[in-house]
Amino acid sequence: MFKFNRKKTQQNADLATRQAQELFAYSLLYMPDPDTILKAQNSGRVSFKDLLNDPQVSAVFEKRKSGVQNMEFELQNENTTPQVMQFFENYLKEIDLYGLIDNILNCVFYGYQPFVLNWEYKNGLYTAKPEDRPQQYFYYDTENKLRIRNLVNYADGTPADPLAFVVARNKPTYSNPYGEKIASKIFWSVTFKKGGMKFWLKMTEKYGMPFLFGKTPKATTQEKREEFLDMLGNMVQDGVAVINKEDAVELMDAAGKGDSANLYQSLINHCNQEITKAFLTVSNTTEQQSTGSFAAARVQQDGEKAVNQADARIVERFMNEIIDKMAIVNFADSTTPKFIMYEKKDVDLDLAKRDAILAGMGVKFTERYYQQNYNLKKDEISLK
């Protein structure tokens, strides 16, 4: 008969820990962020925050957030008592949930987003109101536990009290507790885009207007030539000049320079598409230079839907963690409800027409059928 030896099994599992495999775990008290961009720049998240000043980054990030903010939410009763259920329903009504979701989803950009829980005592119970805090206030130690930075000693931070803090994270792993950052993925696209804009503006300034060529008699002195050159320079600004009868001015277009300028525009368009794909997994159809097909629009819609569902899971985990913490403080032995999010569903007209025909023929549908196919709640249905 098989006999489980927990101690021996755990000893074997401990061989695959950071303390057993990585030398730096003994010399450092904190786990450095493994992000390659941060290492190369030798800086914190200030540079990442500056990326949000780019219009394309800001636009697609807000679009990604809005996909979750437009979803429905509810508390799923898990055999919860009416008193506990009412408490959490009132809690969701009191907080700015949509503003909170906006802050929670910042973890998609930065990898993680810490919050402090402000506890309030009201009507004999405690409620926790989350408030976001900057990432640079915190770090993870070699045991992947959150700590608050110490201004005097960088690594000697204070352990974060689980009832005082909660963190939203995007795809954290054992080797990277800080989470996956979209900011890191778009860093070079935004950087190259800025460079392309800079040279594009220079080319526009240089070749956007016709060149002025001045002709002077062969016997003209160098001093007179320089005066004539200054006059041409002023003419670019003023558009008028007075010249000698023997002198001449010709206008010449910068033929062929349009193709060079298009190279910068193509670079900028490419960078914008890469930024969009990093956020939405697909390129935005609004960036297509020609009319997009229905299939392309459908692919984009499906891609964005999958992203929104993944983000909704982040929000659900965050909210359920807060619910669990409040339950520990207020209802130690009670079952808590689960916060869930789901997409709004429009009524399927074809299905409704079919069901109306079947109902006219005498077919009876159950409450469960209406809930599943028409997104109706139990208290919204009456079959009497």
Steps between C-alpha positions, in 0.01 A plus 500: 500500500628845408604714797539874455807653666428873506834596656706315239289635216535857629875463536520398136283794395720743697790419268323703231486824701682828447695450823629161384581591139596869485806638678369857515218385729753479783660838432182701436189552709291615207405358162605745225254557220623277216363730231767542231400858415534614860840336520619664178369844599611464864185679604162450659151531356518873437613431144212255457250757622627745238398252231136581578557848353505340156150543345498149352597339831243701692223426249540122479555468877175685568328282239622187676380630837160602364442144378499385865324805638209434263452147636230408749581380853318327781551319828449127459335348804709212635254388768558835666272618779267792417682724751842440342358531149337832581821632655705439186226624267494827693881511486502486119245783489709721730832479315584651161533160334565626147769738619650214700498274192685771307775502766508120531569464128808719530669172594472401134729791413739494798486128583357557847296765678505517883206630706473594866180400678344781702285330765186677621272400787132546426187350660703246694695370195825585321525590133823526301531777241794435261719792391780464245864563587810550276691184410833648607384493863520120500711203400490121528745308715669172407197313634274695261335686788408867472704749703487877551823679412720657763639840395819447699578140403368407154469127573405511868130553445200434724280197423166611362212405730257281295206685656649839414597440136376316194674484161359460150748314277512407133626145440742475795737203515740355753797653318320831445260589784480854362283382212513543124520860377357623173706815556814294447365359173422841349803687633708476182203556269424830673870594504547431128173676425626815671821480298303456178282800581809709570664423165167523316451855631855589401443369148168685476668822607792447267324377188143612550556833321671565166871584501609850396797511263666834439703584189750784495739626230839331488680817609300530824721525808481254786363771725214567259431128469466468878264798510295336226492175702374683809233662289383160375484378858278793594292438192406154631336671798360815337437382144626828347840635400666772291786392270716650233400471137797277431408258783235227473300276740358158408264272692581129500282228655659219703403234246524142622516587869142384555607138493757568772239669716272198455765284665453692825123483469520124443720466809250693712208295365688179573577611856133589555393156381752331729372704794142402421588131471679510835182625669225330299692202347377610155561809286222755513282506188493881519870495410448307179576709195237326289151383577521204737308181434229362723727208591777737616253693716372174647853387585563830676171476689576147618853600604378797702230286660759248619713782643199648681413164653859456624493850653165426660659202677760738648222723635310199635804368687566844646142559615462149641822546697355815659172320567689217670697745715181677614341162571796404722455820701120501519368149432764248604303180438262615227503407131569803282351587159713510186543810287466414130502700177338411170431662166174665415299289259253636253185300443542254214209603275512181296488292817219713641294461179553124505402476867189711436393259226566198721314663790203557268508128423475424870867448594577595861845637590655480847645786707845350450456522122415871515792570735754330275375622162373850581737602780215545746524466876273273695316787669432656156300201372139413570347204310159521665 
